[in-house]
Short mmCIF file of C-alpha atoms in Angstrom, two decimals:
data_model
loop_
_atom_site.label_atom_id
_atom_site.label_comp_id
_atom_site.label_asym_id
_atom_site.label_seq_id
_atom_site.Cartn_x
_atom_site.Cartn_y
_atom_site.Cartn_z
CA UNK H 57 -64.47 26.79 -9.66
CA UNK H 58 -67.36 28.99 -8.50
CA UNK H 59 -70.64 29.20 -10.34
CA UNK H 60 -72.13 32.63 -9.63
CA UNK H 61 -75.72 33.44 -10.79
CA UNK H 62 -77.20 36.83 -11.10
CA UNK H 63 -78.47 36.91 -7.57
CA UNK H 64 -75.05 36.23 -6.11
CA UNK H 65 -73.29 38.76 -8.35
CA UNK H 66 -75.86 41.43 -7.55
CA UNK H 67 -75.51 40.86 -3.83
CA UNK H 68 -71.81 41.08 -3.73
CA UNK H 69 -71.04 43.78 -6.29
CA UNK H 70 -71.86 47.39 -5.59
CA UNK H 71 -71.35 50.55 -7.67
CA UNK H 72 -68.56 51.98 -5.64
CA UNK H 73 -66.48 48.76 -5.85
CA UNK H 74 -66.97 48.65 -9.60
CA UNK H 75 -65.93 52.31 -9.93
CA UNK H 76 -62.83 51.61 -7.79
CA UNK H 77 -61.91 48.45 -9.82
CA UNK H 78 -62.10 50.30 -13.13
CA UNK H 79 -60.23 53.36 -11.89
CA UNK H 80 -57.43 51.04 -10.50
CA UNK H 81 -57.40 49.32 -13.99
CA UNK H 82 -57.08 52.79 -15.75
CA UNK H 83 -54.16 53.69 -13.50
CA UNK H 84 -52.52 50.33 -14.19
CA UNK H 85 -52.85 50.73 -17.97
CA UNK H 86 -51.27 54.15 -17.77
CA UNK H 87 -48.30 52.98 -15.65
CA UNK H 88 -47.91 49.59 -17.32
CA UNK H 89 -49.59 49.47 -20.72
CA UNK H 90 -48.51 45.74 -21.36
CA UNK H 91 -50.25 44.52 -18.28
CA UNK H 92 -53.76 44.64 -19.81
CA UNK H 93 -54.54 43.27 -23.25
CA UNK H 94 -57.90 43.49 -24.78
CA UNK H 95 -58.15 42.76 -28.56
CA UNK H 96 -61.06 44.37 -30.38
CA UNK H 97 -64.23 42.49 -29.66
CA UNK H 98 -65.74 40.25 -32.23
CA UNK H 99 -69.19 41.29 -33.18
CA UNK H 100 -71.56 39.14 -35.24
CA UNK H 101 -74.90 40.61 -36.46
CA UNK H 102 -77.75 38.29 -35.72
CA UNK H 103 -81.06 37.91 -37.73
CA UNK H 104 -79.80 40.46 -40.23
CA UNK H 105 -81.97 38.98 -42.96
CA UNK H 106 -84.87 37.61 -40.90
CA UNK H 107 -87.90 39.87 -40.87
CA UNK H 108 -89.52 37.88 -38.09
CA UNK H 109 -86.93 39.13 -35.62
CA UNK H 110 -85.23 42.44 -34.85
CA UNK H 111 -81.66 42.43 -35.83
CA UNK H 112 -79.31 42.08 -32.81
CA UNK H 113 -75.82 41.02 -32.28
CA UNK H 114 -73.50 38.48 -30.58
CA UNK H 115 -70.25 39.68 -29.05
CA UNK H 116 -67.12 37.90 -27.80
CA UNK H 117 -64.89 39.94 -25.54
CA UNK H 118 -61.62 38.55 -24.16
CA UNK H 119 -59.08 40.33 -22.00
CA UNK H 120 -56.08 39.60 -19.90
CA UNK H 121 -55.04 41.40 -16.69
CA UNK H 122 -51.70 41.11 -14.97
CA UNK H 123 -51.77 42.58 -11.42
CA UNK H 124 -47.96 42.51 -10.77
CA UNK H 125 -48.12 38.98 -9.39
CA UNK H 126 -50.64 36.86 -11.37
CA UNK H 127 -52.29 37.11 -14.76
CA UNK H 128 -55.95 36.43 -15.38
CA UNK H 129 -58.19 36.08 -18.44
CA UNK H 130 -61.77 37.09 -18.52
CA UNK H 131 -64.05 36.29 -21.48
CA UNK H 132 -67.51 37.80 -21.88
CA UNK H 133 -69.99 36.31 -24.27
CA UNK H 134 -72.89 38.64 -24.97
CA UNK H 135 -76.10 38.28 -27.02
CA UNK H 136 -78.21 41.40 -27.72
CA UNK H 137 -81.80 40.48 -28.41
CA UNK H 138 -83.96 43.63 -29.10
CA UNK H 139 -87.25 41.61 -28.99
CA UNK H 140 -86.58 40.32 -25.41
CA UNK H 141 -88.57 43.13 -23.56
CA UNK H 142 -91.69 41.82 -25.15
CA UNK H 143 -90.80 38.39 -23.67
CA UNK H 144 -90.25 40.01 -20.33
CA UNK H 145 -86.54 39.19 -20.65
CA UNK H 146 -83.39 41.58 -20.59
CA UNK H 147 -82.31 42.81 -23.93
CA UNK H 148 -78.70 41.80 -23.11
CA UNK H 149 -77.73 38.44 -21.93
CA UNK H 150 -74.22 37.43 -21.03
CA UNK H 151 -71.91 35.12 -19.16
CA UNK H 152 -68.31 35.75 -18.11
CA UNK H 153 -65.49 33.28 -17.38
CA UNK H 154 -62.42 34.14 -15.23
CA UNK H 155 -59.39 31.96 -15.31
CA UNK H 156 -55.85 31.94 -13.81
CA UNK H 157 -53.27 32.11 -16.57
CA UNK H 158 -50.60 30.32 -14.50
CA UNK H 159 -52.53 27.03 -14.64
CA UNK H 160 -55.39 27.77 -17.06
CA UNK H 161 -57.76 26.90 -14.14
CA UNK H 162 -61.14 28.55 -14.43
CA UNK H 163 -61.81 30.35 -11.14
CA UNK H 164 -65.42 31.40 -11.84
CA UNK H 165 -68.31 31.33 -14.39
CA UNK H 166 -70.68 34.17 -13.74
CA UNK H 167 -73.79 35.76 -14.98
CA UNK H 168 -72.68 38.78 -17.05
CA UNK H 169 -75.87 40.85 -17.30
CA UNK H 170 -75.51 42.67 -14.10
CA UNK H 171 -71.70 43.07 -14.48
CA UNK H 172 -72.34 44.53 -17.96
CA UNK H 173 -74.84 47.05 -16.53
CA UNK H 174 -72.63 47.97 -13.60
CA UNK H 175 -69.39 48.30 -15.54
CA UNK H 176 -71.00 50.47 -18.13
CA UNK H 177 -72.56 52.65 -15.48
CA UNK H 178 -69.28 52.82 -13.57
CA UNK H 179 -67.70 54.23 -16.67
CA UNK H 180 -70.31 57.01 -16.70
CA UNK H 181 -69.80 57.46 -12.96
CA UNK H 182 -66.06 58.00 -13.49
CA UNK H 183 -66.69 60.46 -16.36
CA UNK H 184 -69.31 62.32 -14.23
CA UNK H 185 -66.88 62.49 -11.30
CA UNK H 186 -64.28 64.40 -13.37
CA UNK H 187 -66.37 66.20 -16.15
CA UNK H 188 -69.66 67.26 -14.48
CA UNK H 189 -69.84 70.40 -12.49
CA UNK H 190 -69.42 69.96 -8.73
CA UNK H 191 -72.80 71.41 -7.74
CA UNK H 192 -75.14 69.28 -9.81
CA UNK H 193 -78.77 69.15 -8.68
CA UNK H 194 -80.49 67.24 -11.30
CA UNK H 195 -80.10 64.35 -13.71
CA UNK H 196 -82.17 63.29 -16.73
CA UNK H 197 -82.50 59.63 -17.75
CA UNK H 198 -83.38 59.29 -21.35
CA UNK H 199 -84.31 55.75 -22.16
CA UNK H 200 -85.37 53.65 -19.21
CA UNK H 201 -84.13 50.22 -20.24
CA UNK H 202 -81.86 47.82 -18.29
CA UNK H 203 -78.69 49.91 -18.78
CA UNK H 204 -80.34 53.10 -17.55
CA UNK H 205 -81.05 51.67 -14.05
CA UNK H 206 -77.47 51.38 -13.01
CA UNK H 207 -76.45 54.55 -14.96
CA UNK H 208 -78.51 56.58 -12.58
CA UNK H 209 -77.21 54.73 -9.57
CA UNK H 210 -73.61 55.44 -10.71
CA UNK H 211 -74.29 59.17 -11.18
CA UNK H 212 -75.83 59.42 -7.74
CA UNK H 213 -72.88 57.54 -6.30
CA UNK H 214 -70.46 60.21 -7.37
CA UNK H 215 -72.97 63.19 -7.17
CA UNK H 216 -74.98 62.36 -3.99
CA UNK H 217 -76.09 66.02 -3.72
CA UNK H 218 -78.47 65.50 -6.71
CA UNK H 219 -82.06 66.17 -5.57
CA UNK H 220 -84.28 65.52 -8.67
CA UNK H 221 -84.36 62.96 -11.44
CA UNK H 222 -86.24 63.49 -14.75
CA UNK H 223 -87.36 60.31 -16.60
CA UNK H 224 -88.28 60.01 -20.32
CA UNK H 225 -88.95 56.80 -22.28
CA UNK H 226 -90.58 56.17 -25.54
CA UNK H 227 -92.98 53.84 -23.67
CA UNK H 228 -94.35 55.93 -20.85
CA UNK H 229 -95.23 52.80 -18.89
CA UNK H 230 -91.62 51.88 -18.92
CA UNK H 231 -90.67 55.14 -17.26
CA UNK H 232 -93.32 54.76 -14.58
CA UNK H 233 -92.06 51.20 -13.94
CA UNK H 234 -88.46 52.49 -13.77
CA UNK H 235 -89.55 55.05 -11.19
CA UNK H 236 -91.21 52.52 -8.91
CA UNK H 237 -88.42 49.93 -9.15
CA UNK H 238 -85.62 52.45 -8.51
CA UNK H 239 -87.25 54.01 -5.54
CA UNK H 240 -87.76 50.53 -4.12
CA UNK H 241 -84.27 49.14 -4.84
CA UNK H 242 -82.36 52.27 -3.86
CA UNK H 243 -84.02 53.94 -0.90
CA UNK H 244 -80.70 55.44 0.19
CA UNK H 245 -81.01 57.98 -2.59
CA UNK H 246 -83.22 60.83 -1.45
CA UNK H 247 -84.31 62.10 -4.76
CA UNK H 248 -87.50 63.31 -6.33
CA UNK H 249 -88.27 61.31 -9.50
CA UNK H 250 -90.47 62.86 -12.18
CA UNK H 251 -91.72 61.13 -15.27
CA UNK H 252 -91.95 63.51 -18.23
CA UNK H 253 -94.25 63.28 -21.18
CA UNK H 254 -91.95 65.10 -23.48
CA UNK H 255 -88.19 64.46 -23.91
CA UNK H 256 -87.51 68.18 -24.05
CA UNK H 257 -89.08 68.58 -20.62
CA UNK H 258 -86.65 65.91 -19.12
CA UNK H 259 -83.46 67.54 -20.45
CA UNK H 260 -84.27 71.22 -20.18
CA UNK H 261 -83.17 71.78 -16.56
CA UNK H 262 -80.84 68.71 -16.19
CA UNK H 263 -77.23 69.23 -15.06
CA UNK H 264 -76.43 65.68 -16.09
CA UNK H 265 -78.05 63.77 -18.97
CA UNK H 266 -77.80 60.01 -19.21
CA UNK H 267 -78.74 58.64 -22.62
CA UNK H 268 -79.14 54.87 -23.29
CA UNK H 269 -81.18 54.12 -26.34
CA UNK H 270 -81.17 52.40 -29.70
CA UNK H 271 -81.89 55.63 -31.49
CA UNK H 272 -80.68 56.30 -35.03
CA UNK H 273 -80.84 60.09 -34.89
CA UNK H 274 -80.07 62.80 -32.43
CA UNK H 275 -82.68 62.99 -29.57
CA UNK H 276 -82.36 66.63 -28.57
CA UNK H 277 -80.63 69.74 -29.88
CA UNK H 278 -78.01 72.01 -28.23
CA UNK H 279 -80.58 74.70 -27.57
CA UNK H 280 -82.76 72.32 -25.57
CA UNK H 281 -80.18 71.64 -22.84
CA UNK H 282 -78.32 73.63 -20.25
CA UNK H 283 -75.18 75.43 -21.48
CA UNK H 284 -73.01 73.52 -18.91
CA UNK H 285 -74.74 70.14 -18.92
CA UNK H 286 -72.76 66.92 -18.85
CA UNK H 287 -73.90 64.08 -21.08
CA UNK H 288 -73.22 60.32 -20.60
CA UNK H 289 -74.10 58.65 -23.90
CA UNK H 290 -74.00 54.76 -23.70
CA UNK H 291 -76.41 53.73 -26.43
CA UNK H 292 -75.74 53.96 -30.17
CA UNK H 293 -73.12 51.15 -30.06
CA UNK H 294 -72.99 50.67 -33.74
CA UNK H 295 -71.86 53.05 -36.49
CA UNK H 296 -75.38 53.22 -37.90
CA UNK H 297 -76.96 54.27 -34.58
CA UNK H 298 -77.04 57.81 -33.19
CA UNK H 299 -78.68 59.44 -30.08
CA UNK H 300 -76.42 62.60 -29.70
CA UNK H 301 -77.06 65.09 -32.52
CA UNK H 302 -74.24 66.60 -34.57
CA UNK H 303 -74.98 70.07 -33.13
CA UNK H 304 -74.52 68.81 -29.58
CA UNK H 305 -71.31 66.99 -30.45
CA UNK H 306 -69.80 70.04 -32.28
CA UNK H 307 -70.84 72.45 -29.46
CA UNK H 308 -69.37 70.33 -26.68
CA UNK H 309 -66.26 71.89 -25.04
CA UNK H 310 -64.96 68.47 -24.11
CA UNK H 311 -65.57 65.08 -25.69
CA UNK H 312 -64.21 62.04 -23.98
CA UNK H 313 -64.52 58.29 -24.93
CA UNK H 314 -63.96 55.18 -22.87
CA UNK H 315 -61.97 53.33 -25.51
CA UNK H 316 -60.04 55.04 -28.37
CA UNK H 317 -59.88 52.08 -30.70
CA UNK H 318 -63.45 50.89 -30.15
CA UNK H 319 -65.06 54.26 -30.50
CA UNK H 320 -63.62 54.76 -34.01
CA UNK H 321 -65.68 51.62 -35.13
CA UNK H 322 -68.67 51.65 -32.79
CA UNK H 323 -69.45 55.24 -31.54
CA UNK H 324 -72.10 55.98 -34.10
CA UNK H 325 -72.70 59.53 -32.62
CA UNK H 326 -69.09 60.51 -33.24
CA UNK H 327 -68.58 58.55 -36.38
CA UNK H 328 -71.58 60.28 -38.12
CA UNK H 329 -70.60 63.69 -36.73
CA UNK H 330 -67.10 63.35 -38.19
CA UNK H 331 -68.43 62.04 -41.56
CA UNK H 332 -70.98 64.68 -41.99
CA UNK H 333 -69.64 67.63 -44.01
CA UNK H 334 -72.07 70.03 -42.44
CA UNK H 335 -70.77 69.20 -38.94
CA UNK H 336 -67.62 71.02 -37.77
CA UNK H 337 -66.52 68.21 -35.32
CA UNK H 338 -63.86 65.73 -36.35
CA UNK H 339 -61.79 63.04 -34.50
CA UNK H 340 -59.10 65.66 -34.13
CA UNK H 341 -61.37 67.53 -31.75
CA UNK H 342 -61.61 64.51 -29.36
CA UNK H 343 -60.36 65.60 -25.98
CA UNK H 344 -59.09 62.08 -25.02
CA UNK H 345 -60.08 58.84 -23.30
CA UNK H 346 -61.32 57.87 -19.81
CA UNK H 347 -57.75 56.76 -18.84
CA UNK H 348 -56.33 60.26 -19.50
CA UNK H 349 -59.26 61.75 -17.63
CA UNK H 350 -58.96 59.53 -14.55
CA UNK H 351 -55.17 59.68 -14.32
CA UNK H 352 -55.08 63.50 -14.57
CA UNK H 353 -53.78 64.00 -18.13
CA UNK H 354 -56.91 65.97 -18.97
CA UNK H 355 -57.16 67.62 -15.56
CA UNK H 356 -56.45 71.13 -16.90
CA UNK H 357 -58.86 70.77 -19.76
CA UNK H 358 -61.57 69.40 -17.47
CA UNK H 359 -61.06 72.34 -15.03
CA UNK H 360 -61.25 74.99 -17.72
CA UNK H 361 -64.29 73.39 -19.55
CA UNK H 362 -67.25 75.64 -18.88
CA UNK H 363 -69.54 74.42 -21.71
CA UNK H 364 -71.46 71.14 -22.47
CA UNK H 365 -69.25 68.08 -21.90
CA UNK H 366 -69.88 64.79 -23.51
CA UNK H 367 -68.76 61.27 -22.51
CA UNK H 368 -69.30 58.52 -25.14
CA UNK H 369 -69.10 54.89 -24.07
CA UNK H 370 -68.90 51.86 -26.33
CA UNK H 371 -67.40 49.39 -23.75
CA UNK H 372 -64.15 47.32 -23.82
CA UNK H 373 -63.36 43.86 -22.52
CA UNK H 374 -60.83 45.18 -20.07
CA UNK H 375 -63.57 47.03 -18.16
CA UNK H 376 -65.61 43.86 -17.84
CA UNK H 377 -62.47 41.97 -16.83
CA UNK H 378 -61.66 44.33 -14.01
CA UNK H 379 -65.10 44.03 -12.47
CA UNK H 380 -65.42 40.30 -13.10
CA UNK H 381 -61.95 39.73 -11.53
CA UNK H 382 -63.07 41.62 -8.46
CA UNK H 383 -66.17 39.36 -8.14
CA UNK H 384 -64.18 36.23 -8.85
CA UNK H 385 -61.71 37.11 -6.10
CA UNK H 386 -64.52 37.86 -3.65
CA UNK H 387 -66.14 34.50 -4.56
CA UNK H 388 -62.82 32.65 -3.97
CA UNK H 389 -62.20 34.37 -0.56
CA UNK H 390 -65.77 34.06 0.71
CA UNK H 391 -66.77 30.78 -1.04
CA UNK H 392 -69.70 32.52 -2.82
CA UNK H 393 -72.03 30.76 -5.16
CA UNK H 394 -71.78 27.02 -5.88
CA UNK H 395 -68.36 25.30 -5.86
CA UNK H 396 -67.89 22.90 -8.72
CA UNK H 397 -65.02 20.45 -9.51
CA UNK H 398 -64.26 20.92 -13.24
#
């Protein structure tokens, strides 16, 4: 069994590999639906009645993947701690185990923070690849927390022609920190990064808008963004949260989710839009999921779409499993991390 800390995972997992692993999973699911099993994740609210701490959550996310020869299980355990930034710690902490179902042998235990960030970003990268216009020049990053970092990397991976990045964060210092860190860590992206004082300034001219916040109401209106902008919304992971306004949802020519079942319970933006009697959007207007998008089932709709497009991500254990399995196989082949007899 290999023990893989964050440094090892970060060194041996890149965005293109994560995108490829998830796209392969989506094609496998379409061709062989029974090969991938991912029950709805268990979510336990934490500190819900403790006024000394911000309420967070603990998640258990198991999934099995059969690749035609072998079957594997990956289980991610996640704790979301909203107070952690004040402790100089990441908001999301996680570990993932990967085991061989033939024998039950655990192949690897790995840090799950970076995998969570990369797989979430890879989903947005795939959505951007198929939904955003081909000549994008700019992207806005709304919310500069841990998830936003790889979100930007994913968008630049599939749209390397982008030249300018607009940043906005509730805490201005956080945006400045993001700018410095991203330029240092990803020198291969030749982009101009601008920190905006006002959110409206960040989204006004953006071809792509990445949103990753814990907001509880829409952050911008439809008349504040370009008429053909593409939005990747990865925050608002609970029904009570919302970062994309009803007018934006209702005006979108195409709305795609990463996971059909999970979005019905956790995509706060869409749940609230559907439930609001003043909003015209309902679940019947949903274009489809990422699998349909990546396998071509939504190709005609994506080609014809000339308005705002929206991708809403809530995550699913199968996506973590695909990326974690890739890392575990790399670790086994290259003897990465620390080898431990269990």
